[in-house]
Short mmCIF file of C-alpha atoms and ligand atoms in Angstrom, two decimals:
data_model
loop_
_atom_site.label_atom_id
_atom_site.label_comp_id
_atom_site.label_asym_id
_atom_site.label_seq_id
_atom_site.Cartn_x
_atom_site.Cartn_y
_atom_site.Cartn_z
CA MET A 1 16.33 3.45 10.53
CA SER A 2 14.93 0.93 8.03
CA ILE A 3 11.23 0.20 8.16
CA PRO A 4 10.08 -3.03 9.46
CA PHE A 5 7.78 -5.27 7.21
CA ILE A 6 5.87 -6.24 10.35
CA ASP A 7 6.63 -4.75 13.48
CA LEU A 8 5.98 -7.10 16.30
CA LYS A 9 8.36 -5.01 18.61
CA ALA A 10 6.01 -1.96 18.63
CA GLN A 11 2.97 -4.21 19.29
CA TYR A 12 4.92 -5.66 22.25
CA ALA A 13 5.83 -2.33 23.51
CA ARG A 14 2.08 -1.51 23.55
CA LEU A 15 0.77 -4.41 25.29
CA LYS A 16 3.86 -5.33 27.56
CA ASP A 17 2.54 -4.85 30.80
CA ASP A 18 -0.68 -7.23 30.21
CA ILE A 19 1.23 -9.76 28.30
CA ASP A 20 4.07 -10.08 30.81
CA ARG A 21 1.38 -10.39 33.54
CA ARG A 22 -0.36 -13.07 31.97
CA ILE A 23 2.93 -15.11 31.03
CA HIS A 24 3.96 -14.75 34.74
CA THR A 25 0.68 -16.07 35.85
CA VAL A 26 1.50 -19.09 34.02
CA LEU A 27 4.90 -19.48 34.99
CA ASP A 28 3.50 -19.30 38.46
CA HIS A 29 0.70 -21.89 38.26
CA GLY A 30 2.67 -24.14 36.22
CA GLY A 31 0.04 -25.64 34.05
CA PHE A 32 2.05 -25.33 30.80
CA ILE A 33 -0.03 -28.07 29.07
CA MET A 34 -3.70 -27.39 28.69
CA GLY A 35 -3.76 -24.92 31.49
CA PRO A 36 -6.91 -22.72 32.33
CA GLU A 37 -5.84 -20.11 29.59
CA VAL A 38 -6.31 -22.42 27.03
CA GLY A 39 -10.10 -22.85 27.74
CA GLU A 40 -10.61 -19.34 28.39
CA LEU A 41 -8.86 -18.66 25.05
CA GLU A 42 -11.16 -21.23 23.30
CA LYS A 43 -14.29 -19.47 24.69
CA ALA A 44 -13.13 -16.00 23.84
CA LEU A 45 -12.15 -17.00 20.28
CA ALA A 46 -15.44 -18.94 19.58
CA ALA A 47 -17.32 -15.79 20.91
CA PHE A 48 -15.24 -13.38 18.70
CA ALA A 49 -15.93 -15.64 15.65
CA GLY A 50 -19.52 -16.18 16.29
CA ALA A 51 -18.95 -20.08 16.11
CA ALA A 52 -20.41 -22.43 18.59
CA HIS A 53 -16.95 -24.08 19.22
CA CYS A 54 -13.32 -23.60 18.83
CA ILE A 55 -10.63 -25.90 19.52
CA THR A 56 -6.83 -24.41 19.74
CA CYS A 57 -4.03 -26.38 18.46
CA ALA A 58 -0.24 -26.42 17.70
CA ASN A 59 -0.23 -24.58 14.40
CA GLY A 60 -2.23 -23.69 11.22
CA THR A 61 -1.21 -26.52 9.34
CA ASP A 62 -2.34 -29.01 11.97
CA ALA A 63 -5.55 -27.25 12.21
CA LEU A 64 -6.07 -28.09 8.51
CA THR A 65 -5.06 -31.78 9.09
CA ILE A 66 -7.02 -32.05 12.32
CA ALA A 67 -10.38 -30.95 10.36
CA LEU A 68 -9.58 -33.28 7.33
CA MET A 69 -9.03 -36.27 9.77
CA ALA A 70 -12.26 -35.46 11.75
CA LYS A 71 -13.94 -35.63 8.40
CA GLY A 72 -12.41 -38.86 7.42
CA VAL A 73 -10.63 -37.54 4.54
CA GLY A 74 -8.08 -40.15 2.89
CA PRO A 75 -6.78 -42.04 -0.25
CA GLY A 76 -9.43 -41.59 -3.13
CA ASP A 77 -10.45 -38.29 -1.99
CA ALA A 78 -10.10 -34.95 -4.03
CA VAL A 79 -10.08 -31.79 -1.97
CA PHE A 80 -10.39 -28.73 -4.31
CA CYS A 81 -8.08 -25.89 -3.24
CA PRO A 82 -6.41 -22.92 -5.17
CA SER A 83 -3.11 -23.10 -6.17
CA PHE A 84 -2.07 -19.56 -5.51
CA THR A 85 -1.76 -20.02 -1.71
CA PHE A 86 0.78 -20.95 0.89
CA THR A 87 2.05 -24.67 0.75
CA ALA A 88 0.19 -25.96 3.87
CA THR A 89 -3.11 -25.99 2.12
CA ALA A 90 -2.07 -28.98 -0.05
CA GLU A 91 0.37 -30.39 2.24
CA ALA A 92 -2.56 -31.27 4.75
CA VAL A 93 -4.25 -33.16 2.17
CA LEU A 94 -1.44 -34.89 0.81
CA LEU A 95 -0.03 -35.96 4.37
CA LEU A 96 -3.68 -37.73 4.71
CA GLY A 97 -3.06 -39.55 1.33
CA ALA A 98 -5.90 -37.64 -0.31
CA SER A 99 -5.28 -35.77 -3.58
CA PRO A 100 -5.56 -31.98 -3.73
CA VAL A 101 -7.04 -30.53 -6.88
CA PHE A 102 -5.53 -27.34 -7.85
CA VAL A 103 -8.07 -24.58 -8.92
CA ASP A 104 -7.23 -21.31 -10.38
CA VAL A 105 -7.99 -18.03 -8.65
CA ASP A 106 -9.84 -14.94 -9.46
CA GLU A 107 -7.55 -11.98 -10.61
CA ASP A 108 -9.56 -9.37 -8.47
CA SER A 109 -9.98 -11.28 -5.19
CA PHE A 110 -6.86 -13.50 -5.23
CA ASN A 111 -9.18 -16.33 -3.98
CA ILE A 112 -10.81 -19.68 -5.29
CA ASP A 113 -12.42 -19.01 -8.95
CA LEU A 114 -16.09 -20.14 -8.88
CA ALA A 115 -16.32 -20.99 -12.51
CA ASP A 116 -13.03 -23.09 -12.50
CA LEU A 117 -14.02 -24.77 -9.21
CA GLU A 118 -17.11 -26.02 -10.91
CA ARG A 119 -15.21 -26.98 -14.11
CA ARG A 120 -12.81 -29.00 -12.02
CA ILE A 121 -15.44 -30.71 -9.84
CA ALA A 122 -17.04 -31.81 -13.10
CA ALA A 123 -13.90 -32.97 -14.63
CA VAL A 124 -12.72 -35.02 -11.59
CA ARG A 125 -16.39 -36.41 -11.58
CA ALA A 126 -16.21 -37.22 -15.53
CA GLU A 127 -12.81 -39.15 -14.91
CA GLY A 128 -14.24 -41.02 -12.06
CA LYS A 129 -10.79 -41.92 -10.26
CA LEU A 130 -11.16 -39.71 -7.34
CA ARG A 131 -14.28 -38.96 -5.00
CA PRO A 132 -14.97 -35.35 -4.58
CA ALA A 133 -15.00 -34.59 -1.02
CA ALA A 134 -14.14 -31.18 0.03
CA ILE A 135 -13.49 -27.52 -1.02
CA MET A 136 -10.95 -25.66 0.76
CA PRO A 137 -10.84 -22.10 0.13
CA VAL A 138 -8.32 -19.70 1.32
CA ASP A 139 -8.65 -16.08 2.60
CA LEU A 140 -5.70 -15.09 0.70
CA PHE A 141 -3.93 -11.85 2.23
CA GLY A 142 -6.97 -11.61 4.73
CA ARG A 143 -9.76 -11.29 2.36
CA PRO A 144 -12.68 -13.71 2.87
CA ALA A 145 -13.44 -15.97 -0.11
CA ASP A 146 -16.89 -16.04 -1.46
CA TYR A 147 -18.28 -18.25 1.14
CA PRO A 148 -22.09 -18.07 0.29
CA ALA A 149 -21.49 -19.05 -3.42
CA ILE A 150 -18.84 -21.62 -2.25
CA ASN A 151 -21.27 -23.12 0.09
CA ALA A 152 -24.05 -23.34 -2.49
CA ILE A 153 -21.76 -25.32 -4.87
CA ALA A 154 -20.75 -27.49 -1.98
CA ALA A 155 -24.43 -28.28 -1.16
CA ARG A 156 -25.30 -28.62 -4.75
CA GLU A 157 -22.47 -31.03 -5.20
CA GLY A 158 -22.62 -33.02 -1.78
CA LEU A 159 -19.26 -31.74 -0.57
CA TRP A 160 -17.95 -29.98 2.59
CA VAL A 161 -16.05 -26.80 3.06
CA LEU A 162 -13.21 -26.28 5.14
CA ALA A 163 -12.16 -22.82 5.25
CA ASP A 164 -8.35 -22.07 5.57
CA ALA A 165 -8.63 -18.64 7.42
CA ALA A 166 -4.86 -18.47 8.34
CA GLN A 167 -4.66 -15.14 6.89
CA GLY A 168 -8.37 -14.35 7.03
CA PHE A 169 -9.13 -14.66 10.74
CA GLY A 170 -10.51 -11.18 11.81
CA GLY A 171 -12.05 -10.47 8.46
CA SER A 172 -15.91 -10.66 7.99
CA LEU A 173 -18.48 -11.14 5.22
CA ASN A 174 -22.15 -9.67 5.69
CA GLY A 175 -21.93 -9.08 9.34
CA LYS A 176 -20.58 -12.49 9.99
CA ARG A 177 -16.94 -13.06 11.23
CA VAL A 178 -14.55 -15.50 9.54
CA GLY A 179 -15.04 -18.66 11.66
CA SER A 180 -18.74 -18.87 11.21
CA LEU A 181 -18.77 -18.91 7.39
CA ALA A 182 -18.12 -22.60 6.56
CA ASP A 183 -18.37 -25.86 7.90
CA ILE A 184 -14.98 -25.88 9.66
CA THR A 185 -12.60 -23.08 9.56
CA SER A 186 -9.28 -23.24 10.62
CA THR A 187 -6.48 -20.50 11.49
CA SER A 188 -2.86 -19.86 12.39
CA PHE A 189 -1.43 -17.93 15.08
CA PHE A 190 2.03 -17.98 13.63
CA PRO A 191 3.80 -14.58 14.76
CA ALA A 192 3.23 -12.74 11.37
CA LYS A 193 -0.50 -13.57 10.89
CA PRO A 194 -2.88 -10.74 11.80
CA LEU A 195 -3.40 -12.55 15.27
CA GLY A 196 -0.24 -14.20 16.16
CA CYS A 197 1.18 -15.74 19.25
CA TYR A 198 4.99 -15.93 20.14
CA GLY A 199 5.73 -19.23 18.70
CA ASP A 200 3.43 -21.59 16.59
CA GLY A 201 -0.23 -22.06 17.21
CA GLY A 202 -3.66 -22.56 15.54
CA ALA A 203 -7.27 -23.45 15.95
CA VAL A 204 -10.40 -24.81 14.29
CA PHE A 205 -13.92 -23.53 14.53
CA THR A 206 -17.05 -25.39 13.88
CA ASP A 207 -20.93 -25.06 14.75
CA ASP A 208 -21.03 -28.78 14.88
CA ALA A 209 -21.01 -30.26 18.19
CA GLY A 210 -20.23 -33.72 17.33
CA LEU A 211 -17.35 -32.75 14.91
CA ALA A 212 -15.94 -30.38 17.73
CA LYS A 213 -15.75 -33.41 19.91
CA VAL A 214 -14.06 -35.44 17.34
CA MET A 215 -11.51 -32.78 16.78
CA GLU A 216 -10.88 -32.20 20.41
CA SER A 217 -10.15 -35.98 20.51
CA ILE A 218 -7.74 -35.96 17.63
CA ARG A 219 -5.88 -32.99 19.41
CA VAL A 220 -4.69 -35.14 22.00
CA HIS A 221 -3.73 -38.43 20.49
CA GLY A 222 -7.29 -39.54 19.80
CA LYS A 223 -8.34 -39.93 23.24
CA GLY A 224 -11.87 -40.97 24.26
CA GLY A 225 -13.40 -40.33 27.76
CA ASP A 226 -9.96 -40.21 29.53
CA LYS A 227 -6.56 -39.92 28.25
CA TYR A 228 -5.36 -43.40 28.32
CA ASP A 229 -8.58 -44.47 26.67
CA ILE A 230 -7.57 -44.24 22.74
CA ILE A 231 -10.42 -44.37 20.41
CA ARG A 232 -9.04 -43.21 17.06
CA VAL A 233 -5.48 -42.21 15.63
CA GLY A 234 -4.67 -38.57 16.66
CA LEU A 235 -2.11 -36.18 16.87
CA ASN A 236 -0.11 -34.34 19.84
CA SER A 237 -1.18 -30.79 18.81
CA ARG A 238 -2.05 -28.71 21.67
CA LEU A 239 -1.48 -24.93 22.15
CA ASP A 240 0.88 -24.15 24.77
CA THR A 241 -0.50 -22.57 27.81
CA ILE A 242 1.81 -19.69 27.48
CA GLN A 243 0.78 -19.03 23.80
CA ALA A 244 -2.77 -18.94 24.92
CA ALA A 245 -1.84 -16.33 27.61
CA VAL A 246 -0.25 -14.15 25.00
CA LEU A 247 -3.19 -14.58 22.69
CA LEU A 248 -5.78 -13.55 25.22
CA VAL A 249 -4.05 -10.04 25.50
CA LYS A 250 -3.46 -9.80 21.72
CA LEU A 251 -7.23 -10.88 21.08
CA ALA A 252 -8.43 -8.00 23.42
CA ALA A 253 -6.20 -5.69 21.23
CA PHE A 254 -7.26 -7.23 17.96
CA PRO A 255 -10.67 -5.31 17.19
CA ALA A 256 -8.67 -1.73 17.31
CA GLU A 257 -5.73 -3.30 15.50
CA LEU A 258 -8.10 -4.49 12.58
CA GLU A 259 -9.05 -1.01 12.43
CA ALA A 260 -5.68 0.40 12.32
CA ARG A 261 -4.82 -2.08 9.48
CA GLU A 262 -8.02 -0.95 7.55
CA ARG A 263 -6.78 2.57 7.83
CA VAL A 264 -3.29 1.80 6.49
CA ALA A 265 -5.03 0.02 3.68
CA GLN A 266 -7.21 3.05 2.87
CA ALA A 267 -4.07 5.30 2.83
CA TYR A 268 -2.20 3.08 0.50
CA ASP A 269 -5.41 2.66 -1.87
CA ARG A 270 -5.63 6.57 -2.09
CA ALA A 271 -1.99 6.85 -2.69
CA PHE A 272 -1.56 4.13 -5.46
CA ALA A 273 -5.35 4.07 -7.10
CA ASP A 274 -4.39 6.29 -9.85
CA LEU A 275 -1.04 4.91 -10.76
CA PRO A 276 -0.56 3.43 -14.29
CA GLY A 277 0.58 -0.15 -14.14
CA VAL A 278 -0.57 -0.59 -10.58
CA ILE A 279 -3.77 -2.38 -9.39
CA VAL A 280 -4.80 -1.83 -5.77
CA PRO A 281 -6.40 -4.82 -3.91
CA ALA A 282 -10.19 -4.91 -4.84
CA ARG A 283 -12.93 -4.32 -2.26
CA MET A 284 -15.65 -6.77 -1.99
CA PRO A 285 -19.25 -5.54 -1.12
CA GLY A 286 -20.06 -6.47 2.58
CA ALA A 287 -16.40 -7.67 3.44
CA THR A 288 -13.82 -6.54 5.62
CA SER A 289 -10.35 -7.92 5.32
CA ALA A 290 -8.16 -8.98 8.10
CA TRP A 291 -5.23 -7.23 5.87
CA ALA A 292 -2.78 -10.05 6.39
CA GLN A 293 -1.14 -8.44 3.64
CA TYR A 294 -1.54 -5.38 1.35
CA THR A 295 -0.80 -6.74 -1.98
CA LEU A 296 -0.38 -4.91 -5.20
CA ARG A 297 -0.31 -6.04 -8.67
CA LEU A 298 2.24 -4.47 -10.86
CA THR A 299 1.16 -5.16 -14.41
CA ASN A 300 3.78 -3.75 -16.46
CA GLY A 301 6.32 -6.50 -15.88
CA LYS A 302 8.56 -4.35 -13.50
CA ARG A 303 7.69 -6.12 -10.15
CA ASP A 304 11.13 -6.98 -9.55
CA GLN A 305 12.65 -3.73 -10.37
CA VAL A 306 10.19 -1.81 -8.12
CA ALA A 307 10.83 -3.98 -5.39
CA ALA A 308 14.47 -3.42 -5.72
CA ALA A 309 14.04 0.22 -6.05
CA LEU A 310 11.82 0.16 -2.77
CA LYS A 311 14.58 -1.69 -0.99
CA ALA A 312 17.00 0.89 -2.04
CA GLN A 313 15.17 3.51 -0.29
CA GLY A 314 14.83 1.43 2.96
CA VAL A 315 11.44 0.23 2.29
CA PRO A 316 11.05 -3.77 2.54
CA SER A 317 8.35 -5.58 0.44
CA ALA A 318 7.74 -9.34 -0.14
CA VAL A 319 6.19 -11.53 -2.93
CA TYR A 320 3.35 -13.88 -1.62
CA TYR A 321 3.69 -16.10 -3.58
CA PRO A 322 6.42 -16.32 -6.27
CA ARG A 323 5.37 -19.78 -7.66
CA PRO A 324 2.08 -21.22 -7.33
CA MET A 325 1.57 -24.88 -5.98
CA HIS A 326 0.75 -26.57 -9.09
CA LEU A 327 4.39 -25.71 -10.46
CA GLN A 328 6.02 -26.34 -7.06
CA THR A 329 8.79 -29.38 -7.50
CA ALA A 330 6.83 -31.54 -4.78
CA TYR A 331 3.55 -31.05 -6.31
CA VAL A 332 3.96 -30.65 -9.89
CA GLY A 333 2.98 -34.15 -10.65
CA LEU A 334 -0.58 -33.43 -9.33
CA GLY A 335 -1.38 -30.75 -11.87
CA GLY A 336 -1.59 -29.87 -15.44
CA GLY A 337 1.85 -28.13 -15.61
CA ALA A 338 2.55 -24.54 -16.95
CA GLY A 339 -0.10 -22.99 -18.48
CA SER A 340 -2.90 -24.93 -16.71
CA LEU A 341 -3.76 -22.24 -14.25
CA PRO A 342 -3.08 -19.16 -16.01
CA VAL A 343 -4.35 -16.51 -13.55
CA SER A 344 -2.36 -18.06 -10.70
CA GLU A 345 0.89 -18.06 -12.69
CA ARG A 346 0.31 -14.48 -13.96
CA LEU A 347 -0.37 -13.28 -10.34
CA SER A 348 2.82 -14.81 -8.99
CA ALA A 349 4.70 -12.57 -11.58
CA GLU A 350 2.66 -9.39 -10.53
CA VAL A 351 1.93 -9.51 -6.84
CA LEU A 352 4.01 -7.24 -4.35
CA SER A 353 3.02 -6.83 -0.72
CA LEU A 354 4.08 -3.79 1.22
CA PRO A 355 4.69 -3.27 4.99
CA MET A 356 1.15 -3.75 6.90
CA HIS A 357 0.73 -3.78 10.70
CA PRO A 358 -1.35 -1.98 13.28
CA ASP A 359 1.47 0.24 14.33
CA LEU A 360 2.49 1.64 11.02
CA ASP A 361 2.07 5.40 11.66
CA GLU A 362 1.07 8.10 9.29
CA ALA A 363 4.69 9.49 8.69
CA THR A 364 6.06 5.93 7.92
CA THR A 365 2.93 5.16 5.55
CA ASP A 366 3.71 8.60 3.79
CA LYS A 367 7.34 7.53 3.42
CA ILE A 368 6.37 4.00 1.92
CA CYS A 369 3.68 5.57 -0.48
CA SER A 370 6.18 8.27 -2.15
CA ALA A 371 9.13 5.62 -2.38
CA LEU A 372 6.51 3.36 -4.17
CA ARG A 373 5.24 6.37 -6.42
CA GLY A 374 9.14 7.15 -7.03
CA ALA A 375 9.80 3.64 -7.67
CA ILE A 376 7.14 3.34 -10.45
CA ALA A 377 7.96 6.64 -11.97
CA GLY A 378 11.75 5.68 -12.24
C1 LIG B 1 0.51 -19.59 7.39
C2 LIG B 1 -0.55 -20.46 6.67
C3 LIG B 1 -0.96 -21.70 7.04
C4 LIG B 1 -0.01 -22.57 7.79
O1 LIG B 1 0.00 -22.10 9.41
P1 LIG B 1 1.10 -22.39 10.22
O2 LIG B 1 0.70 -22.34 11.66
O3 LIG B 1 2.42 -22.00 9.71
O4 LIG B 1 1.35 -24.19 10.04
C5 LIG B 1 -1.85 -22.21 6.05
N1 LIG B 1 -2.34 -22.03 5.27
C6 LIG B 1 -2.16 -20.52 4.93
C7 LIG B 1 -3.01 -19.82 3.68
C8 LIG B 1 -1.15 -19.75 5.50
O5 LIG B 1 -0.87 -18.37 5.31
#
């Protein structure tokens, strides 16, 4: 039997009775769009994250778009985001006619590099073509970005912060959960994310009541007091009630799942910390990770060989991400080309993510560990 990279079947087996019951409740009441489970979930998510407001939506990319729209981001605005991320981060900015400015990442945290961020804000100001508007950090692989430092830079520069926590939801920093660490936080409930539904889903979080109202309106076609009173251009971006029902069950199980992910991460740390040419994910004081991925750096140029050797032993792995955004065909004209963001470029050649999910048992974890140790030695 081959080892799954993410085991949604095991999770469903564990939660089946509750998930089936809640889905059937929706089938019985028939409120498929904005049914009672959606509001119930938003309250539960806001309480979990420690944010005053949560607005669910259709997916994590829309969550980013809704946040940017609510703040009026558009042509002429510069939004600073890491290059080493998933494409949606820059895509949402571009869809609104604004300009992503790609920033390098820190090689230890995989997250936005603060010194490079400050350099690029200064460079955009000096050039005078774009107006710096926002910083969009990403909690890559589940580890929160350094929000206290990023918020301080934003305050100094007159910018606002949109946390792309599609991978980070469930993590925390200095006792505060992701969702309450930036002006607006977005997340995704894509099935493979730490908190995933059975289709597409997303949410935004904020403490700002005015912004929450605007984002709620944008989610449903820019409605005002009633749905035929249209006061702004919006989207059709509601979360399906059935997905809210699934998420209510999964959110209740999430704290224990986060602990299980941390246990797997610690087992991996212990198994690989002393291996030459392998760097385990760095820990950040005061932070917990949602462990969307457990990602090693293989610094001896043998990443692809190691991945092939793992595969031969039935152990799946994945490369997130093989190419940074500033070198993507669609975005290459926006950045400085090869060599301009050296850490992002180097990491895309070094990273390898291992199976990570809360149902990974000790025997399977051990098997993965010995397969990797063998692959490195061989
Ligand atoms: C998954 C992801 C998104 C987009 O989420 P979708 O729900 O797939 O639209 C955005 N940013 C990052 C960093 C992601 O990993």
